[in-house]
Amino acid sequence: MNPETEYREGLDQLAAHYHAVLRLLGEDPGRDGLQKTPMRVAKAMQVLTRGYAQNPHKVLTDALFEEKYNQMVIVKDIDFFSMCEHHMLPFYGKVHVAYIPNGYITGLSKIARVVDIFSHRLQVQERLTQQIKDCIQDTLKPMGVMVVVEAKHMCMQMRGVEKQNSITTTSDFSGAFNQAKTREEFMNLLRGESKRI
């Protein structure tokens, strides 16, 4: 799906609902600044939830390579944006992924694509973390996977407790990462200085 040119079925109905929402909020959808807003919001929401129409397992298998490498592969600082399913407000941050291959590797950009697909759905951070881990584990069958997600939640910043600087961290792991030593190696590498290229 090209979010600039292709939209899913139901776009017009979605726009009609946003037209009604504007009225219910006390606005006039017919005034100059709001006339095109319902369709703009409908298109934006389809882009923000495009992950429902994408297959993360296929993304990984489309770039699957046989390789004897069996040390940790880390893709860190993957930026993401998602929508909290409780208030439909954004949460955003970084995802860090490590896996230990077991005969097969995938293209490095495909790990970021998996993050993108799961984050472009209505989410909670805990489920997002688990879904990324499960997808990589189930598809690549590595010796282990670990995922760490760090995020700020607009539902905590804009409403409710209104805490601007809180960061939520979640993690999930499998296989070799059940060993504390392996997890510690991953966390140490995350904290380490990135080499300049």
Tab-separated table of C-alpha atoms in Angstrom:
chain	number	residue	atom	x	y	z
A	1	MET	CA	0.000	0.000	0.000
A	2	ASN	CA	1.349	3.377	-1.031
A	3	PRO	CA	-0.189	5.666	1.621
A	4	GLU	CA	-0.091	8.646	-0.734
A	5	THR	CA	-2.137	7.054	-3.534
A	6	GLU	CA	-3.891	3.914	-2.288
A	7	TYR	CA	-6.510	3.671	0.424
A	8	ARG	CA	-8.515	0.761	1.751
A	9	GLU	CA	-12.205	0.145	1.318
A	10	GLY	CA	-14.470	2.218	3.562
A	11	LEU	CA	-12.700	5.563	3.169
A	12	ASP	CA	-15.891	7.506	2.350
A	13	GLN	CA	-17.781	5.955	5.267
A	14	LEU	CA	-14.909	6.764	7.604
A	15	ALA	CA	-14.948	10.399	6.439
A	16	ALA	CA	-18.709	10.563	7.035
A	17	HIS	CA	-18.188	9.398	10.613
A	18	TYR	CA	-15.557	12.081	11.202
A	19	HIS	CA	-18.003	14.648	9.797
A	20	ALA	CA	-20.470	13.528	12.489
A	21	VAL	CA	-17.749	13.605	15.165
A	22	LEU	CA	-16.991	17.248	14.360
A	23	ARG	CA	-20.653	18.124	14.840
A	24	LEU	CA	-20.793	16.214	18.126
A	25	LEU	CA	-17.757	18.170	19.345
A	26	GLY	CA	-19.644	21.402	18.720
A	27	GLU	CA	-17.921	22.371	15.478
A	28	ASP	CA	-19.354	23.341	12.098
A	29	PRO	CA	-17.978	20.885	9.496
A	30	GLY	CA	-19.152	23.245	6.779
A	31	ARG	CA	-16.866	26.135	7.696
A	32	ASP	CA	-13.846	26.871	5.506
A	33	GLY	CA	-11.152	25.325	7.684
A	34	LEU	CA	-13.061	22.084	8.279
A	35	GLN	CA	-14.709	21.292	4.937
A	36	LYS	CA	-11.986	18.837	3.872
A	37	THR	CA	-11.025	17.726	7.377
A	38	PRO	CA	-13.213	14.584	7.563
A	39	MET	CA	-11.592	13.121	4.424
A	40	ARG	CA	-8.119	14.224	5.517
A	41	VAL	CA	-8.572	12.494	8.883
A	42	ALA	CA	-10.016	9.373	7.232
A	43	LYS	CA	-6.977	9.130	4.943
A	44	ALA	CA	-4.604	9.769	7.848
A	45	MET	CA	-6.244	7.033	9.927
A	46	GLN	CA	-5.949	4.544	7.067
A	47	VAL	CA	-2.242	5.363	6.788
A	48	LEU	CA	-1.756	5.102	10.563
A	49	THR	CA	-3.454	1.676	10.574
A	50	ARG	CA	-2.044	0.301	7.310
A	51	GLY	CA	-0.424	-2.562	9.221
A	52	TYR	CA	-3.741	-4.440	9.194
A	53	ALA	CA	-3.346	-4.906	5.429
A	54	GLN	CA	0.278	-6.100	5.559
A	55	ASN	CA	1.853	-9.475	6.345
A	56	PRO	CA	4.956	-9.222	8.567
A	57	HIS	CA	5.882	-12.901	8.105
A	58	LYS	CA	6.033	-12.461	4.326
A	59	VAL	CA	8.300	-9.427	4.750
A	60	LEU	CA	10.841	-11.598	6.582
A	61	THR	CA	10.632	-14.577	4.208
A	62	ASP	CA	10.958	-12.380	1.109
A	63	ALA	CA	14.561	-11.697	2.145
A	64	LEU	CA	15.572	-14.978	3.786
A	65	PHE	CA	19.161	-16.130	3.264
A	66	GLU	CA	20.956	-19.285	4.349
A	67	GLU	CA	23.949	-18.279	6.450
A	68	LYS	CA	26.116	-20.055	9.042
A	69	TYR	CA	26.517	-16.929	11.201
A	70	ASN	CA	25.378	-17.754	14.735
A	71	GLN	CA	26.235	-14.684	16.805
A	72	MET	CA	23.902	-11.912	17.917
A	73	VAL	CA	22.436	-9.635	15.241
A	74	ILE	CA	21.142	-6.329	16.632
A	75	VAL	CA	19.059	-3.673	14.917
A	76	LYS	CA	18.609	-0.846	17.395
A	77	ASP	CA	17.048	2.608	17.531
A	78	ILE	CA	14.226	1.754	15.120
A	79	ASP	CA	11.906	4.759	15.290
A	80	PHE	CA	8.199	3.980	15.457
A	81	PHE	CA	4.833	5.688	15.869
A	82	SER	CA	1.689	3.866	16.926
A	83	MET	CA	-1.826	4.547	18.184
A	84	CYS	CA	-2.904	3.571	21.697
A	85	GLU	CA	-6.060	1.487	21.428
A	86	HIS	CA	-7.454	2.878	24.687
A	87	HIS	CA	-7.631	6.554	23.682
A	88	MET	CA	-6.539	6.472	20.016
A	89	LEU	CA	-3.728	8.879	20.821
A	90	PRO	CA	-0.167	8.379	19.557
A	91	PHE	CA	2.681	6.711	21.361
A	92	TYR	CA	6.145	6.758	19.876
A	93	GLY	CA	9.741	5.869	20.560
A	94	LYS	CA	12.388	3.329	19.645
A	95	VAL	CA	12.512	-0.440	19.222
A	96	HIS	CA	15.668	-2.494	19.695
A	97	VAL	CA	15.754	-6.042	18.285
A	98	ALA	CA	18.327	-8.813	18.645
A	99	TYR	CA	18.260	-12.342	17.301
A	100	ILE	CA	20.732	-15.199	17.114
A	101	PRO	CA	20.478	-16.915	13.711
A	102	ASN	CA	20.030	-20.660	13.403
A	103	GLY	CA	21.012	-21.212	9.772
A	104	TYR	CA	19.067	-18.306	8.279
A	105	ILE	CA	19.250	-14.525	8.371
A	106	THR	CA	16.925	-11.878	6.957
A	107	GLY	CA	17.606	-8.506	5.390
A	108	LEU	CA	18.294	-5.949	8.116
A	109	SER	CA	15.687	-3.529	6.774
A	110	LYS	CA	13.075	-6.281	7.111
A	111	ILE	CA	13.351	-6.129	10.907
A	112	ALA	CA	12.433	-2.435	10.743
A	113	ARG	CA	9.563	-3.281	8.367
A	114	VAL	CA	8.159	-5.785	10.885
A	115	VAL	CA	8.218	-3.049	13.537
A	116	ASP	CA	6.470	-0.711	11.100
A	117	ILE	CA	3.702	-3.198	10.299
A	118	PHE	CA	2.822	-4.013	13.907
A	119	SER	CA	3.076	-0.385	15.030
A	120	HIS	CA	0.656	0.716	12.291
A	121	ARG	CA	-2.253	-0.922	14.098
A	122	LEU	CA	-4.201	0.061	17.197
A	123	GLN	CA	-1.861	-1.160	19.910
A	124	VAL	CA	-0.701	-1.346	23.474
A	125	GLN	CA	3.056	-1.277	23.982
A	126	GLU	CA	3.137	-4.646	25.715
A	127	ARG	CA	1.424	-6.411	22.797
A	128	LEU	CA	3.547	-4.587	20.232
A	129	THR	CA	6.693	-5.852	21.961
A	130	GLN	CA	5.418	-9.424	22.028
A	131	GLN	CA	4.155	-9.427	18.445
A	132	ILE	CA	7.513	-8.292	17.061
A	133	LYS	CA	9.314	-10.989	19.066
A	134	ASP	CA	6.839	-13.738	18.120
A	135	CYS	CA	6.931	-12.863	14.415
A	136	ILE	CA	10.725	-13.050	14.226
A	137	GLN	CA	10.841	-16.222	16.348
A	138	ASP	CA	8.094	-18.017	14.417
A	139	THR	CA	9.341	-17.007	10.964
A	140	LEU	CA	13.137	-17.222	11.206
A	141	LYS	CA	13.292	-19.977	13.867
A	142	PRO	CA	16.443	-18.428	15.388
A	143	MET	CA	18.150	-19.614	18.566
A	144	GLY	CA	16.540	-16.661	20.332
A	145	VAL	CA	15.008	-13.220	19.967
A	146	MET	CA	14.876	-10.224	22.289
A	147	VAL	CA	12.898	-7.034	21.788
A	148	VAL	CA	13.032	-3.859	23.896
A	149	VAL	CA	10.615	-0.984	23.283
A	150	GLU	CA	10.988	2.490	24.816
A	151	ALA	CA	8.096	4.893	24.277
A	152	LYS	CA	6.338	8.082	25.289
A	153	HIS	CA	2.545	7.984	25.392
A	154	MET	CA	0.478	11.021	24.469
A	155	CYS	CA	-2.406	9.622	26.532
A	156	MET	CA	-0.189	10.243	29.584
A	157	GLN	CA	1.207	13.552	28.318
A	158	MET	CA	-1.906	15.279	26.964
A	159	ARG	CA	-4.585	13.958	29.333
A	160	GLY	CA	-4.941	12.087	32.617
A	161	VAL	CA	-1.816	12.471	34.744
A	162	GLU	CA	-0.182	14.818	32.174
A	163	LYS	CA	3.367	13.636	32.871
A	164	GLN	CA	5.536	14.977	30.058
A	165	ASN	CA	8.806	13.129	30.592
A	166	SER	CA	7.789	9.604	31.543
A	167	ILE	CA	9.113	6.796	29.358
A	168	THR	CA	7.684	3.283	29.336
A	169	THR	CA	10.052	0.374	28.656
A	170	THR	CA	8.897	-3.135	27.775
A	171	SER	CA	10.822	-6.244	26.789
A	172	ASP	CA	10.186	-9.784	25.644
A	173	PHE	CA	12.583	-12.589	24.784
A	174	SER	CA	12.817	-16.235	23.797
A	175	GLY	CA	15.288	-19.077	23.410
A	176	ALA	CA	18.901	-18.216	24.152
A	177	PHE	CA	17.811	-14.908	25.700
A	178	ASN	CA	16.260	-16.815	28.590
A	179	GLN	CA	19.832	-16.898	29.895
A	180	ALA	CA	20.619	-13.791	31.938
A	181	LYS	CA	24.139	-13.624	30.465
A	182	THR	CA	22.799	-13.353	26.896
A	183	ARG	CA	20.260	-10.708	27.866
A	184	GLU	CA	22.990	-8.770	29.663
A	185	GLU	CA	25.196	-8.871	26.551
A	186	PHE	CA	22.344	-7.417	24.501
A	187	MET	CA	21.643	-4.670	27.030
A	188	ASN	CA	25.348	-3.797	27.254
A	189	LEU	CA	25.527	-3.504	23.472
A	190	LEU	CA	22.436	-1.269	23.495
A	191	ARG	CA	24.034	1.045	26.022
A	192	GLY	CA	27.374	1.112	24.172
A	193	GLU	CA	28.500	3.953	21.992
A	194	SER	CA	27.568	3.473	18.331
A	195	LYS	CA	30.601	3.604	16.044
A	196	ARG	CA	30.587	6.443	13.555
A	197	ILE	CA	30.602	5.245	9.952
